[in-house]
Amino acid sequence: MRGGGMGNMQKMMKQMQKMQKDMAKAQEELSDKTVEGTAGGGMVTVIVNGQKEIIDVKIKEDVVDPEDIEMLQDLVLAATNDALKKMEDLTNDTMGQFTKGMNLPF
């Protein structure tokens, strides 16, 4: 009976090692992905990479009004938050597959 317990433990350890390897691969693949957040109907676009770093900001000339800098700031903020939310969702969807079914306290 004791031998069976050790076999189960070894099997579980192998499964955990495989899961860790799969998680590392998924994280590496995520780091290569980018998402795009937009605001103002595409007037401002922010691109975020898998490390949640902003790698590009595009602003259409039409939205640049020296008399209304506040609106431009709001659009950049909204597009940035949109991009970060999309990357967070992508990360949760990708990494969530590894914790599905586990009752892990967060």
XYZ file of C-alpha atoms in Angstrom:
106
model
C 0.000 0.000 0.000
C 2.831 2.388 0.815
C 4.473 1.757 -2.560
C 1.300 2.843 -4.315
C 1.384 6.122 -2.437
C 4.940 6.811 -3.599
C 3.998 5.996 -7.184
C 1.120 8.455 -7.007
C 3.435 11.087 -5.533
C 5.966 10.601 -8.344
C 3.193 10.779 -10.929
C 1.889 13.985 -9.357
C 5.398 15.491 -9.295
C 5.837 14.696 -13.012
C 2.482 16.309 -13.766
C 3.495 19.405 -11.783
C 6.821 19.622 -13.645
C 5.012 19.350 -16.983
C 2.550 22.027 -15.911
C 5.405 24.328 -14.876
C 7.092 23.776 -18.238
C 3.829 24.447 -20.094
C 3.227 27.586 -18.014
C 6.720 28.890 -18.775
C 6.145 28.289 -22.489
C 2.771 30.071 -22.350
C 4.343 33.035 -20.536
C 7.089 33.207 -23.152
C 4.513 33.151 -25.945
C 2.527 35.887 -24.183
C 5.599 38.095 -24.018
C 5.724 38.067 -27.833
C 2.095 39.169 -28.225
C 0.791 42.705 -28.553
C -2.659 44.213 -28.166
C -4.072 47.491 -29.351
C -6.241 49.826 -27.329
C -8.111 52.670 -28.935
C -10.129 55.727 -27.975
C -12.041 58.405 -29.795
C -13.116 56.046 -32.560
C -9.514 55.172 -33.388
C -8.162 58.700 -33.082
C -5.696 57.485 -30.441
C -4.154 54.011 -30.486
C -1.888 52.515 -27.833
C -0.037 49.232 -28.332
C 1.014 47.144 -25.326
C 3.254 44.083 -25.310
C 3.017 40.933 -23.202
C 5.130 42.468 -20.444
C 2.462 45.167 -20.180
C 4.823 47.801 -21.557
C 3.519 50.504 -23.854
C 5.460 50.100 -27.074
C 3.685 52.561 -29.360
C 1.259 55.473 -29.246
C -0.406 56.718 -32.418
C -2.356 59.975 -32.494
C -4.235 61.082 -35.585
C -3.544 64.674 -36.497
C -7.242 65.583 -36.486
C -7.476 65.125 -32.717
C -4.611 67.487 -31.913
C -6.139 70.782 -30.851
C -3.826 73.166 -28.985
C -6.927 74.735 -27.446
C -8.067 71.387 -25.981
C -5.042 69.486 -24.712
C -7.189 67.990 -21.953
C -9.284 66.037 -24.469
C -6.141 64.570 -26.043
C -4.823 63.602 -22.622
C -8.143 61.895 -21.832
C -8.033 59.975 -25.129
C -4.451 58.800 -24.528
C -5.410 57.706 -21.021
C -8.516 55.869 -22.268
C -6.599 54.116 -25.068
C -3.841 53.104 -22.646
C -6.318 51.667 -20.168
C -8.113 49.851 -22.999
C -4.856 48.249 -24.184
C -3.795 47.267 -20.659
C -7.219 45.717 -19.990
C -7.046 43.719 -23.220
C -3.572 42.417 -22.318
C -4.753 41.540 -18.809
C -7.696 39.616 -20.286
C -5.401 37.809 -22.738
C -3.013 36.927 -19.921
C -5.839 35.654 -17.714
C -7.304 33.602 -20.563
C -3.922 32.100 -21.426
C -2.661 31.413 -17.911
C -6.094 30.548 -16.487
C -6.035 27.224 -18.305
C -3.381 26.052 -15.851
C -5.410 26.810 -12.728
C -8.804 25.705 -14.036
C -10.361 23.234 -11.652
C -7.929 23.994 -8.846
C -9.240 25.603 -5.710
C -6.414 28.062 -5.293
C -6.965 30.944 -2.896
C -6.256 34.357 -4.425
